[in-house]
């Protein structure tokens, strides 16, 4: 995917792994974020500084009744709109 300003993203997802749950790794030019749905660690490549964020501290109240924090419904809505020709691919 390419975003505004030429920023690119590569996404992959795997199933049937030897570990339970999800793992996330986001790599950038100035740092990375690595997490396992319990905590996420942001590393600044220039300074080596690491900041750990507790994933459980997020206000989950706003996501009640919404699969994957609302992402499921949005993805299905976009797929329907695109399939019906009411939305352009970006």
XYZ file of C-alpha atoms in Angstrom, residues 28-82:
55
model
C 9.955 2.241 9.869
C 12.973 4.246 8.833
C 13.391 5.791 12.295
C 12.185 2.990 14.530
C 9.962 0.005 14.977
C 7.025 -1.183 17.067
C 6.892 -4.799 18.211
C 4.047 -6.269 20.229
C 2.041 -9.307 21.185
C -1.371 -7.864 22.153
C -0.243 -7.636 25.800
C 2.348 -4.915 25.321
C 4.001 -2.994 22.505
C 7.578 -1.714 22.470
C 8.503 1.349 20.426
C 12.243 1.551 19.644
C 13.865 4.750 18.349
C 16.757 3.711 16.087
C 18.612 7.019 16.515
C 18.692 6.985 20.312
C 18.108 3.314 21.093
C 15.400 4.442 23.513
C 12.614 1.923 24.084
C 9.137 2.823 25.308
C 6.775 0.046 26.392
C 3.011 0.482 26.122
C 0.555 -1.749 27.977
C -2.058 -2.863 25.436
C -4.526 -3.613 28.232
C -4.539 0.051 29.277
C -6.540 1.025 26.190
C -10.144 1.986 26.936
C -11.890 -1.160 25.674
C -15.305 0.314 26.569
C -15.369 2.125 23.213
C -15.006 -1.182 21.344
C -17.839 -3.152 22.923
C -19.886 -5.038 20.351
C -17.537 -4.142 17.515
C -15.412 -6.953 16.083
C -11.724 -6.051 16.063
C -12.504 -2.582 17.379
C -14.944 -1.884 14.550
C -12.574 -2.977 11.783
C -14.686 -5.972 10.759
C -17.777 -3.894 10.027
C -15.774 -1.277 8.138
C -14.033 -3.875 5.997
C -17.322 -5.588 5.123
C -18.982 -2.231 4.347
C -16.116 -1.213 2.053
C -16.154 -4.593 0.281
C -19.904 -4.297 -0.361
C -19.565 -0.713 -1.619
C -16.646 -1.635 -3.887
